[in-house]
Short mmCIF file of C-alpha atoms and ligand atoms in Angstrom, two decimals:
data_model
loop_
_atom_site.label_atom_id
_atom_site.label_comp_id
_atom_site.label_asym_id
_atom_site.label_seq_id
_atom_site.Cartn_x
_atom_site.Cartn_y
_atom_site.Cartn_z
CA UNK S 13 8.18 27.39 -22.86
CA UNK S 14 6.13 24.68 -21.26
CA UNK S 15 5.11 25.05 -17.62
CA UNK S 16 6.39 22.64 -15.05
CA UNK S 17 3.64 21.30 -12.90
CA UNK S 18 5.74 18.60 -11.15
CA UNK S 19 9.38 17.57 -11.05
CA UNK S 20 9.86 13.90 -10.10
CA UNK S 21 13.22 12.46 -9.29
CA UNK S 22 13.79 8.67 -9.22
CA UNK S 23 16.93 7.04 -7.93
CA UNK S 24 18.58 3.93 -6.49
CA UNK S 25 22.02 2.99 -5.49
CA UNK S 26 24.29 6.00 -5.45
CA UNK S 27 21.55 8.59 -5.74
CA UNK S 28 21.30 9.83 -2.14
CA UNK S 29 24.63 11.66 -2.55
CA UNK S 30 23.37 13.37 -5.69
CA UNK S 31 20.19 14.50 -3.82
CA UNK S 32 22.20 15.92 -0.94
CA UNK S 33 24.20 18.06 -3.36
CA UNK S 34 21.20 19.01 -5.40
CA UNK S 35 18.66 20.12 -2.77
CA UNK S 36 20.64 23.09 -1.37
CA UNK S 37 20.62 24.59 -4.80
CA UNK S 38 16.95 24.67 -5.35
CA UNK S 39 15.11 27.98 -4.83
CA UNK S 40 13.08 28.16 -1.76
CA UNK S 41 10.27 29.69 -3.78
CA UNK S 42 10.02 26.96 -6.39
CA UNK S 43 6.44 27.19 -7.88
CA UNK S 44 5.97 23.33 -8.35
CA UNK S 45 6.29 20.25 -6.21
CA UNK S 46 9.35 18.08 -6.25
CA UNK S 47 8.63 14.38 -5.71
CA UNK S 48 11.40 11.98 -4.83
CA UNK S 49 11.23 8.17 -5.16
CA UNK S 50 14.29 6.42 -4.05
CA UNK S 51 14.94 2.71 -3.27
CA UNK S 52 15.95 1.92 0.25
CA UNK S 53 15.53 -0.47 3.04
CA UNK S 54 12.25 -0.74 4.72
CA UNK S 55 11.82 1.37 7.91
CA UNK S 56 14.33 4.11 7.37
CA UNK S 57 11.84 6.73 6.47
CA UNK S 58 12.21 9.54 9.01
CA UNK S 59 16.00 9.21 8.71
CA UNK S 60 15.96 10.09 5.06
CA UNK S 61 13.38 12.90 5.45
CA UNK S 62 15.52 14.51 8.24
CA UNK S 63 18.71 14.09 6.20
CA UNK S 64 17.18 15.73 3.18
CA UNK S 65 15.51 18.50 5.08
CA UNK S 66 18.66 19.51 6.70
CA UNK S 67 19.90 20.48 3.23
CA UNK S 68 17.18 22.87 2.18
CA UNK S 69 14.78 25.62 3.16
CA UNK S 70 11.99 23.89 1.38
CA UNK S 71 9.53 21.76 3.35
CA UNK S 72 10.54 18.11 3.04
CA UNK S 73 7.96 15.53 4.00
CA UNK S 74 7.18 11.90 3.60
CA UNK S 75 3.88 11.55 1.67
CA UNK S 76 0.72 10.82 3.54
CA UNK S 77 -1.88 8.93 1.51
CA UNK S 78 -4.59 11.20 -0.12
CA UNK S 79 -2.45 14.18 0.64
CA UNK S 80 -2.92 17.22 -1.61
CA UNK S 81 0.11 17.87 -3.82
CA UNK S 82 1.32 21.43 -3.07
CA UNK S 83 3.99 23.52 -4.91
CA UNK S 84 7.15 24.29 -3.11
CA UNK S 85 7.21 21.08 -1.16
CA UNK S 86 9.69 18.24 -1.44
CA UNK S 87 7.85 14.92 -1.05
CA UNK S 88 9.46 11.59 -0.27
CA UNK S 89 7.84 8.27 -1.24
CA UNK S 90 7.38 6.17 1.84
CA UNK S 91 9.32 2.94 1.89
CA UNK S 92 7.54 -0.26 0.99
CA UNK S 93 4.58 1.28 -0.81
CA UNK S 94 4.11 2.34 -4.41
CA UNK S 95 3.41 6.05 -4.84
CA UNK S 96 0.77 7.04 -7.31
CA UNK S 97 -0.37 10.40 -8.50
CA UNK S 98 -4.18 10.85 -8.81
CA UNK S 99 -5.98 13.06 -11.33
CA UNK S 100 -7.27 15.36 -8.66
CA UNK S 101 -3.67 16.20 -7.77
CA UNK S 102 -3.45 14.00 -4.64
CA UNK S 103 -1.15 11.08 -3.81
CA UNK S 104 -2.30 7.61 -3.26
CA UNK S 105 -0.32 4.55 -1.95
CA UNK S 106 -0.47 1.02 -3.06
CA UNK S 107 0.87 -2.11 -1.52
CA UNK S 108 0.84 -4.31 -4.76
CA UNK S 109 3.63 -6.54 -5.89
CA UNK S 110 7.17 -5.25 -6.08
CA UNK S 111 8.15 -4.13 -9.71
CA UNK S 112 11.85 -4.47 -10.72
CA UNK S 113 12.23 -5.93 -7.17
CA UNK S 114 11.35 -2.62 -5.81
CA UNK S 115 8.63 -0.92 -3.78
CA UNK S 116 8.35 1.93 -4.17
CA UNK S 117 8.93 1.42 -7.91
CA UNK S 118 9.96 4.49 -9.82
CA UNK S 119 8.07 3.26 -12.84
CA UNK S 120 4.77 3.48 -11.05
CA UNK S 121 5.11 7.07 -9.92
CA UNK S 122 6.47 8.13 -13.29
CA UNK S 123 3.63 6.34 -15.26
CA UNK S 124 0.83 7.60 -13.20
CA UNK S 125 2.19 11.21 -13.19
CA UNK S 126 2.66 11.05 -17.00
CA UNK S 127 -1.01 10.65 -17.47
CA UNK S 128 -1.91 13.32 -15.07
CA UNK S 129 0.60 16.14 -15.89
CA UNK S 130 1.16 15.19 -19.53
CA UNK S 131 3.45 17.74 -21.20
CA UNK S 132 3.96 19.71 -17.95
CA UNK S 133 5.91 16.96 -16.27
CA UNK S 134 9.64 16.54 -15.82
CA UNK S 135 11.11 13.27 -14.77
CA UNK S 136 14.80 12.80 -13.80
CA UNK S 137 16.42 9.38 -13.36
CA UNK S 138 19.56 9.14 -11.26
CA UNK S 139 22.23 6.66 -10.48
CA UNK S 140 21.16 3.05 -9.74
CA UNK S 141 21.92 -0.53 -10.39
CA UNK S 142 18.62 -1.80 -11.87
CA UNK S 143 16.32 -0.73 -14.73
CA UNK S 144 13.48 0.66 -12.65
CA UNK S 145 12.39 4.07 -14.10
CA UNK S 146 13.10 3.09 -17.66
CA UNK S 147 9.47 2.06 -18.55
CA UNK S 148 8.31 4.99 -16.53
CA UNK S 149 10.35 7.43 -18.73
CA UNK S 150 8.87 5.76 -21.81
CA UNK S 151 5.39 6.64 -20.62
CA UNK S 152 6.44 10.19 -19.75
CA UNK S 153 7.78 10.57 -23.25
CA UNK S 154 4.58 9.16 -24.76
CA UNK S 155 2.41 11.61 -22.86
CA UNK S 156 4.58 14.46 -23.86
CA UNK S 157 6.48 15.11 -20.62
CA UNK S 158 10.25 15.74 -20.48
CA UNK S 159 12.76 12.85 -19.91
CA UNK S 160 15.97 13.57 -18.09
CA UNK S 161 18.79 11.47 -16.73
CA UNK S 162 21.86 11.92 -14.72
CA UNK S 163 24.91 11.86 -17.03
CA UNK S 164 25.92 8.17 -16.63
CA UNK S 165 29.49 9.21 -16.55
CA UNK S 166 28.87 11.16 -13.31
CA UNK S 167 26.85 8.37 -11.71
CA UNK S 168 28.23 6.15 -8.97
CA UNK S 169 26.34 3.35 -10.61
CA UNK S 170 25.69 4.15 -14.27
CA UNK S 171 23.46 1.19 -15.11
CA UNK S 172 20.04 2.85 -14.51
CA UNK S 173 20.53 6.16 -16.41
CA UNK S 174 22.52 4.22 -19.09
CA UNK S 175 19.47 1.80 -19.72
CA UNK S 176 17.26 4.79 -19.88
CA UNK S 177 19.55 6.36 -22.48
CA UNK S 178 19.50 3.07 -24.44
CA UNK S 179 15.83 2.57 -24.54
CA UNK S 180 14.16 5.97 -24.33
CA UNK S 181 14.62 9.22 -26.22
CA UNK S 182 16.21 11.51 -23.54
CA UNK S 183 15.50 15.21 -23.65
CA UNK S 184 18.35 16.33 -21.32
CA UNK S 185 21.37 14.69 -19.84
CA UNK S 186 22.52 16.51 -16.67
CA UNK S 187 25.62 16.58 -14.64
CA UNK S 188 25.19 16.73 -10.97
CA UNK S 189 26.24 20.39 -10.84
CA UNK S 190 23.79 21.44 -13.59
CA UNK S 191 20.66 19.87 -11.94
CA UNK S 192 19.91 22.79 -9.50
CA UNK S 193 20.05 25.53 -12.18
CA UNK S 194 17.99 23.46 -14.56
CA UNK S 195 15.25 23.05 -12.02
CA UNK S 196 15.33 26.69 -10.96
CA UNK S 197 15.04 27.78 -14.61
CA UNK S 198 11.71 25.89 -14.95
CA UNK S 199 10.09 28.30 -12.65
CA UNK P 26 -12.91 2.56 -16.93
CA UNK P 27 -15.93 4.37 -15.53
CA UNK P 28 -18.08 2.26 -17.86
CA UNK P 29 -16.66 -0.92 -16.45
CA UNK P 30 -17.22 0.30 -12.81
CA UNK P 31 -20.89 1.09 -13.48
CA UNK P 32 -21.35 -2.30 -15.22
CA UNK P 33 -19.96 -4.04 -12.11
CA UNK P 34 -22.35 -2.13 -9.93
CA UNK P 35 -25.36 -2.83 -12.04
CA UNK P 36 -24.60 -6.43 -13.06
CA UNK P 37 -23.09 -7.76 -9.81
CA UNK P 38 -23.72 -5.20 -7.13
CA UNK P 39 -19.95 -4.67 -6.57
CA UNK P 40 -19.27 -1.01 -6.05
CA UNK P 41 -15.71 0.15 -6.91
CA UNK P 42 -16.61 3.72 -7.63
CA UNK P 43 -15.18 4.90 -4.31
CA UNK P 44 -11.76 3.38 -4.96
CA UNK P 45 -8.73 5.45 -5.83
CA UNK P 46 -8.53 5.66 -9.50
CA UNK P 47 -4.78 5.54 -10.29
CA UNK P 48 -4.31 2.12 -8.64
CA UNK P 49 -7.53 0.66 -10.11
CA UNK P 50 -6.55 1.79 -13.63
CA UNK P 51 -3.10 0.16 -13.26
CA UNK P 52 -4.73 -3.09 -12.13
CA UNK P 53 -7.30 -2.98 -14.91
CA UNK P 54 -4.69 -2.24 -17.65
CA UNK P 55 -2.47 -4.92 -16.24
CA UNK P 56 -5.27 -7.59 -16.60
CA UNK P 57 -6.23 -6.29 -19.96
CA UNK P 58 -2.64 -6.87 -21.09
CA UNK P 59 -2.25 -10.17 -19.19
CA UNK P 60 -5.38 -11.66 -20.67
CA UNK P 61 -4.57 -10.32 -24.14
CA UNK P 62 -8.12 -8.75 -24.57
CA UNK P 63 -8.79 -8.13 -28.20
CA UNK P 64 -10.61 -4.85 -27.60
CA UNK P 65 -12.28 -2.98 -24.86
CA UNK P 66 -15.69 -4.20 -26.12
CA UNK P 67 -14.69 -7.89 -25.88
CA UNK P 68 -13.13 -7.31 -22.45
CA UNK P 69 -16.24 -5.61 -21.22
CA UNK P 70 -18.48 -8.31 -22.74
CA UNK P 71 -16.54 -11.05 -21.00
CA UNK P 72 -16.76 -9.37 -17.53
CA UNK P 73 -20.50 -8.89 -17.94
CA UNK P 74 -21.35 -12.29 -19.33
CA UNK P 75 -18.92 -14.72 -18.07
CA UNK P 76 -19.20 -15.22 -14.34
CA UNK P 77 -15.88 -17.03 -14.05
CA UNK P 78 -14.12 -14.19 -15.66
CA UNK P 79 -15.85 -11.72 -13.52
CA UNK P 80 -14.43 -13.54 -10.48
CA UNK P 81 -10.93 -13.32 -11.94
CA UNK P 82 -11.51 -9.68 -12.63
CA UNK P 83 -12.31 -8.86 -9.04
CA UNK P 84 -9.44 -11.02 -7.76
CA UNK P 85 -6.97 -9.21 -10.11
CA UNK P 86 -8.04 -5.70 -9.51
CA UNK P 87 -7.94 -5.92 -5.73
CA UNK P 88 -4.42 -6.02 -4.34
CA UNK P 89 -3.97 -9.20 -2.14
CA UNK P 90 -0.36 -8.86 -1.11
CA UNK P 91 0.16 -9.65 2.54
CA UNK P 92 2.74 -11.06 4.97
CA UNK P 93 2.92 -12.77 8.40
CA UNK P 94 3.94 -10.30 11.20
CA UNK P 95 4.34 -7.60 8.73
CA UNK P 96 5.62 -4.44 10.49
CA UNK P 97 6.94 -6.35 13.52
CA UNK P 98 6.74 -3.32 15.85
CA UNK P 99 2.97 -3.22 15.29
CA UNK P 100 2.62 -6.83 16.30
CA UNK P 101 4.85 -6.18 19.29
CA UNK P 102 2.42 -3.63 20.47
CA UNK P 103 -0.52 -5.96 20.02
CA UNK P 104 1.41 -8.49 22.03
CA UNK P 105 2.67 -6.21 24.81
CA UNK P 106 -0.21 -3.71 25.19
CA UNK P 107 -3.46 -4.45 23.39
CA UNK P 108 -4.12 -8.10 23.73
CA UNK P 109 -3.03 -8.26 27.49
CA UNK P 110 -5.57 -5.54 28.15
CA UNK P 111 -8.27 -7.45 26.29
CA UNK P 112 -7.11 -10.57 28.09
CA UNK P 113 -8.90 -9.38 31.32
CA UNK P 114 -12.16 -9.71 29.47
CA UNK P 115 -14.10 -13.07 29.59
CA UNK P 116 -14.25 -13.29 25.87
CA UNK P 117 -12.31 -11.53 23.00
CA UNK P 118 -13.95 -10.72 19.71
CA UNK P 119 -11.64 -9.59 16.94
CA UNK P 120 -12.60 -8.35 13.45
CA UNK P 121 -9.91 -8.48 10.80
CA UNK P 122 -11.20 -6.66 7.83
CA UNK P 123 -9.54 -7.12 4.46
CA UNK P 124 -7.70 -10.24 5.73
CA UNK P 125 -6.64 -11.34 2.20
CA UNK P 126 -5.05 -14.80 2.20
CA UNK P 127 -4.92 -14.95 6.03
CA UNK P 128 -1.26 -14.34 6.99
CA UNK P 129 -2.30 -11.63 9.48
CA UNK P 130 -5.07 -13.87 11.01
CA UNK P 131 -2.60 -16.67 11.67
CA UNK P 132 -0.08 -14.08 13.10
CA UNK P 133 -2.70 -12.83 15.70
CA UNK P 134 -3.65 -16.42 16.42
CA UNK P 135 -0.06 -17.23 17.31
CA UNK P 136 0.22 -14.28 19.62
CA UNK P 137 -3.12 -15.15 21.37
CA UNK P 138 -1.85 -18.66 21.76
CA UNK P 139 1.42 -17.58 23.37
CA UNK P 140 -0.52 -15.25 25.68
CA UNK P 141 -2.79 -18.18 26.67
CA UNK P 142 -5.83 -16.21 25.31
CA UNK P 143 -6.64 -18.28 22.18
CA UNK P 144 -9.22 -20.44 23.89
CA UNK P 145 -11.39 -17.46 24.73
CA UNK P 146 -10.89 -15.54 21.53
CA UNK P 147 -12.72 -15.45 18.21
CA UNK P 148 -11.21 -13.86 15.10
CA UNK P 149 -13.68 -12.88 12.32
CA UNK P 150 -11.47 -12.57 9.27
CA UNK P 151 -13.35 -10.99 6.38
CA UNK P 152 -12.61 -10.04 2.82
CA UNK P 153 -14.71 -9.18 -0.25
CA UNK P 154 -12.90 -11.68 -2.35
CA UNK P 155 -14.07 -15.32 -1.79
CA UNK P 156 -10.93 -16.72 -3.58
CA UNK P 157 -8.52 -15.35 -0.99
CA UNK P 158 -10.65 -16.66 1.85
CA UNK P 159 -10.54 -20.22 0.36
CA UNK P 160 -6.78 -19.93 0.28
CA UNK P 161 -6.67 -18.56 3.83
CA UNK P 162 -8.71 -21.41 5.10
CA UNK P 163 -6.17 -23.95 3.92
CA UNK P 164 -3.59 -22.52 6.31
CA UNK P 165 -0.79 -23.34 3.92
CA UNK P 166 1.72 -20.77 2.89
CA UNK P 167 4.91 -20.98 0.71
CA UNK P 168 7.90 -22.50 2.45
CA UNK P 169 9.99 -20.00 0.72
CA UNK P 170 8.52 -17.21 2.87
CA UNK P 171 9.16 -18.85 6.22
CA UNK P 172 12.66 -17.42 6.72
CA UNK P 173 11.31 -13.83 6.41
CA UNK P 174 8.29 -14.60 8.52
CA UNK P 175 10.30 -16.21 11.22
CA UNK P 176 12.54 -13.01 11.37
CA UNK P 177 9.42 -10.86 11.56
CA UNK P 178 8.11 -12.99 14.26
CA UNK P 179 11.25 -12.84 16.44
CA UNK P 180 11.30 -8.93 15.88
CA UNK P 181 7.64 -8.78 16.98
CA UNK P 182 8.62 -10.31 20.35
CA UNK P 183 8.14 -13.97 19.61
CA UNK P 184 10.46 -16.25 21.55
CA UNK P 185 9.49 -19.73 20.36
CA UNK P 186 10.95 -21.59 17.39
CA UNK P 187 8.74 -20.37 14.65
CA UNK P 188 8.96 -23.66 12.78
CA UNK P 189 7.07 -25.36 15.62
CA UNK P 190 3.92 -23.86 14.29
CA UNK P 191 3.96 -25.65 10.93
CA UNK P 192 4.87 -28.80 9.23
CA UNK P 193 6.83 -28.59 6.02
CA UNK P 194 5.23 -30.32 3.08
CA UNK P 195 7.40 -29.88 0.03
CA UNK P 196 7.11 -26.30 -1.02
CA UNK P 197 4.28 -25.57 1.50
CA UNK P 198 4.17 -25.00 5.25
CA UNK P 199 0.97 -26.25 6.78
CA UNK P 200 0.16 -24.39 10.00
CA UNK P 201 -1.34 -26.25 12.95
CA UNK P 202 -5.11 -26.71 12.99
CA UNK P 203 -5.31 -25.26 16.53
CA UNK P 204 -4.38 -21.86 15.15
CA UNK P 205 -7.29 -21.98 12.75
CA UNK P 206 -9.79 -23.26 15.29
CA UNK P 207 -10.61 -19.78 16.47
CA UNK P 208 -10.71 -18.04 13.12
CA UNK P 209 -13.97 -17.63 11.13
CA UNK P 210 -13.30 -16.69 7.44
CA UNK P 211 -16.18 -15.01 5.81
CA UNK P 212 -17.01 -12.63 2.92
CA UNK P 213 -17.85 -9.15 3.90
CA UNK P 214 -17.84 -6.10 1.68
CA UNK P 215 -16.79 -2.97 3.43
CA UNK P 216 -18.49 -0.82 0.84
CA UNK P 217 -22.03 -2.34 1.01
CA UNK P 218 -22.29 -4.68 4.01
CA UNK P 219 -23.35 -3.59 7.48
CA UNK P 220 -21.95 -4.08 10.96
CA UNK P 221 -22.43 -7.68 12.07
CA UNK P 222 -21.27 -7.70 15.69
CA UNK P 223 -19.52 -5.75 18.35
CA UNK P 224 -15.80 -6.16 18.78
CA UNK P 225 -12.97 -5.25 21.18
CA UNK P 226 -10.43 -5.10 18.48
CA UNK P 227 -10.83 -4.18 14.82
CA UNK P 228 -7.92 -4.38 12.44
CA UNK P 229 -8.06 -3.16 8.87
CA UNK P 230 -4.62 -2.57 7.49
CA UNK P 231 -3.73 -1.55 4.03
CA UNK P 232 -7.27 -1.62 2.74
CA UNK P 233 -8.24 2.09 3.27
CA UNK P 234 -5.36 3.26 1.12
CA UNK P 235 -7.34 1.97 -1.88
CA UNK P 236 -10.43 4.01 -1.02
CA UNK P 237 -11.05 7.66 -1.63
CA UNK P 238 -11.73 10.09 1.32
CA UNK P 239 -15.53 9.70 1.13
CA UNK P 240 -15.45 5.99 1.26
CA UNK P 241 -12.85 6.15 4.06
CA UNK P 242 -15.22 8.29 6.11
CA UNK P 243 -17.93 5.72 5.56
CA UNK P 244 -15.88 2.72 6.46
CA UNK P 245 -14.42 4.37 9.54
CA UNK P 246 -18.03 5.07 10.78
CA UNK P 247 -18.80 1.40 10.15
CA UNK P 248 -15.84 0.38 12.40
CA UNK P 249 -16.91 3.00 14.99
CA UNK P 250 -20.39 1.42 15.13
CA UNK P 251 -18.89 -2.03 15.43
CA UNK P 252 -16.42 -1.17 18.19
CA UNK P 253 -17.15 -1.48 21.87
CA UNK P 254 -16.34 1.30 24.33
CA UNK P 255 -12.55 1.03 25.18
CA UNK P 256 -12.07 -1.16 22.12
CA UNK P 257 -9.09 -0.78 19.82
CA UNK P 258 -8.95 0.20 16.14
CA UNK P 259 -5.78 -0.70 14.22
CA UNK P 260 -4.92 0.52 10.67
CA UNK P 261 -1.89 0.17 8.31
CA UNK P 262 1.35 2.08 8.84
CA UNK P 263 0.30 4.76 6.33
CA UNK P 264 -3.37 5.12 7.23
CA UNK P 265 -5.06 7.46 9.75
CA UNK P 266 -8.37 8.48 11.31
CA UNK P 267 -7.23 12.08 11.82
CA UNK P 268 -9.24 13.51 9.06
CA UNK P 269 -12.59 11.76 9.98
CA UNK P 270 -15.44 12.66 12.33
CA UNK P 271 -14.79 9.80 14.61
CA UNK P 272 -11.38 11.03 15.62
CA UNK P 273 -12.61 12.94 18.68
CA UNK P 274 -13.66 9.76 20.46
CA UNK P 275 -10.31 8.08 19.85
CA UNK P 276 -6.89 8.25 21.61
CA UNK P 277 -3.88 7.17 19.73
CA UNK P 278 -1.52 4.59 21.36
CA UNK P 279 2.11 5.34 21.29
CA UNK P 280 3.59 5.51 17.92
CA UNK P 281 1.65 2.73 16.25
CA UNK P 282 -1.45 3.26 14.14
CA UNK P 283 -3.64 1.93 16.93
CA UNK P 284 -6.43 4.07 18.55
CA UNK P 285 -8.48 3.29 21.63
CA UNK P 286 -12.13 4.24 21.77
CA UNK P 287 -12.58 6.37 24.91
CA UNK P 288 -15.61 7.54 26.76
CA UNK P 289 -16.63 11.10 26.12
C1 SAM C 314 -3.26 -5.21 0.53
S1 SAM C 314 -4.52 -6.45 1.14
C2 SAM C 314 -4.23 -6.16 2.89
C3 SAM C 314 -3.87 -7.44 3.56
C4 SAM C 314 -3.55 -7.34 5.08
N1 SAM C 314 -4.62 -6.70 5.84
C5 SAM C 314 -2.18 -6.68 5.22
O1 SAM C 314 -2.17 -5.48 5.59
O2 SAM C 314 -1.13 -7.23 4.98
C6 SAM C 314 -6.04 -5.64 0.84
C7 SAM C 314 -7.21 -6.57 0.91
O3 SAM C 314 -8.45 -5.78 1.05
C8 SAM C 314 -9.47 -6.46 0.35
N2 SAM C 314 -10.53 -5.54 -0.03
C9 SAM C 314 -10.57 -4.51 -0.92
N3 SAM C 314 -11.71 -3.91 -0.98
C10 SAM C 314 -12.54 -4.46 -0.05
C11 SAM C 314 -13.82 -4.28 0.35
N4 SAM C 314 -14.56 -3.38 -0.21
N5 SAM C 314 -14.29 -4.96 1.40
C12 SAM C 314 -13.56 -5.97 2.04
N6 SAM C 314 -12.29 -6.19 1.61
C13 SAM C 314 -11.72 -5.46 0.60
C14 SAM C 314 -8.80 -7.09 -0.83
O4 SAM C 314 -9.53 -8.13 -1.35
C15 SAM C 314 -7.44 -7.45 -0.22
O5 SAM C 314 -7.43 -8.82 0.20
#
């Protein structure tokens, strides 16, 4: 089986609830980083970090620019910046134009990660009402990574995962309750 | 991409080798697609031999997005803490590095005016890209942005009617000439140009995120050299001096990314 070097989760409307249910199920000794990019209002950063870290023993932190990416940590993309993955396994931030009306854009993180981690990357797209993440998943597939979506039937807003399903070859469709086990089994 | 970067350095003296790669690469691919380059060779040839195209290249690979009173709480701290302190000096010199199209410069100018300090201030607003500076000097911004900027202005502690600072001209808002009277727009490349004065306040927001750590070290030293004792250094929300050797001489202000240079 392929090794997982990074697990990236993108989500928009209706995805917070999924994360709150998923995080408690992830093993505290998970041997890869989990990177979360969700759309939200500018300025609510620490709130989200606190909320998510209350649900897990893993370290949850908002990304600092040029920070080394470390296994066993849950990273949150800061609001109002795009989050990029660098070849030397660090994060960088970018304040360029919004993409799909979003900053951070899930596409940007998926695309830059795809080139760095190639076949050792897993990207999961959750509930949401726009099509951010779809192009990102295309790149992930192109570079040999694994494409995953939340089962649209279980999503509060099905549009985003449904768009992905329509336009990209999806490797796994996961129900909310299956996500934790799936991630733990990649260890 | 590394080939392009070394071309730019040799041909034009622009050094982008210390920039974060992922962002640069995205910008370059975007331009490559936008301009429908036929091949990498053709793209490279144009950049090296067509000066007009080279200008476009630099414009497009640097990120110029900016706003007026972006991060209102930051501007509130400038208004309530930093600028009143500097107001006790006979003359205030401010360096705004990486000013892009000038929205930040006019924001500071508005605060200085309201604090009655504009007459004794000078803002050196610099950027490596001459095209954004030309735009900045026109003091015209899109009318469609004014609602957002006015909200930011109020949140940053502004109490006037924001629309009193500009005249609407179709889709553009032309800001009062008085605001521009104390701003000097000029090119300056943080990678290769030296310190050109001593300042009491240096702002450089959302520029360091594009640089790798080595270049960040170098640019922070340049700021340190250019900052007077007890002067202030202000960075973007996600930037820090914590990793650098200058950090010992600086004290952070409250929760904002503003540091004061203290005597040691
Ligand atoms: C994202 S804008 C930041 C604008 C503004 N300071 C803000 O925070 O809203 C980044 C600016 O940095 C400029 N820049 C990039 N590299 C530079 C360099 N080496 N020297 C000076 N300016 C540079 C770009 O041209 C661009 O205008």
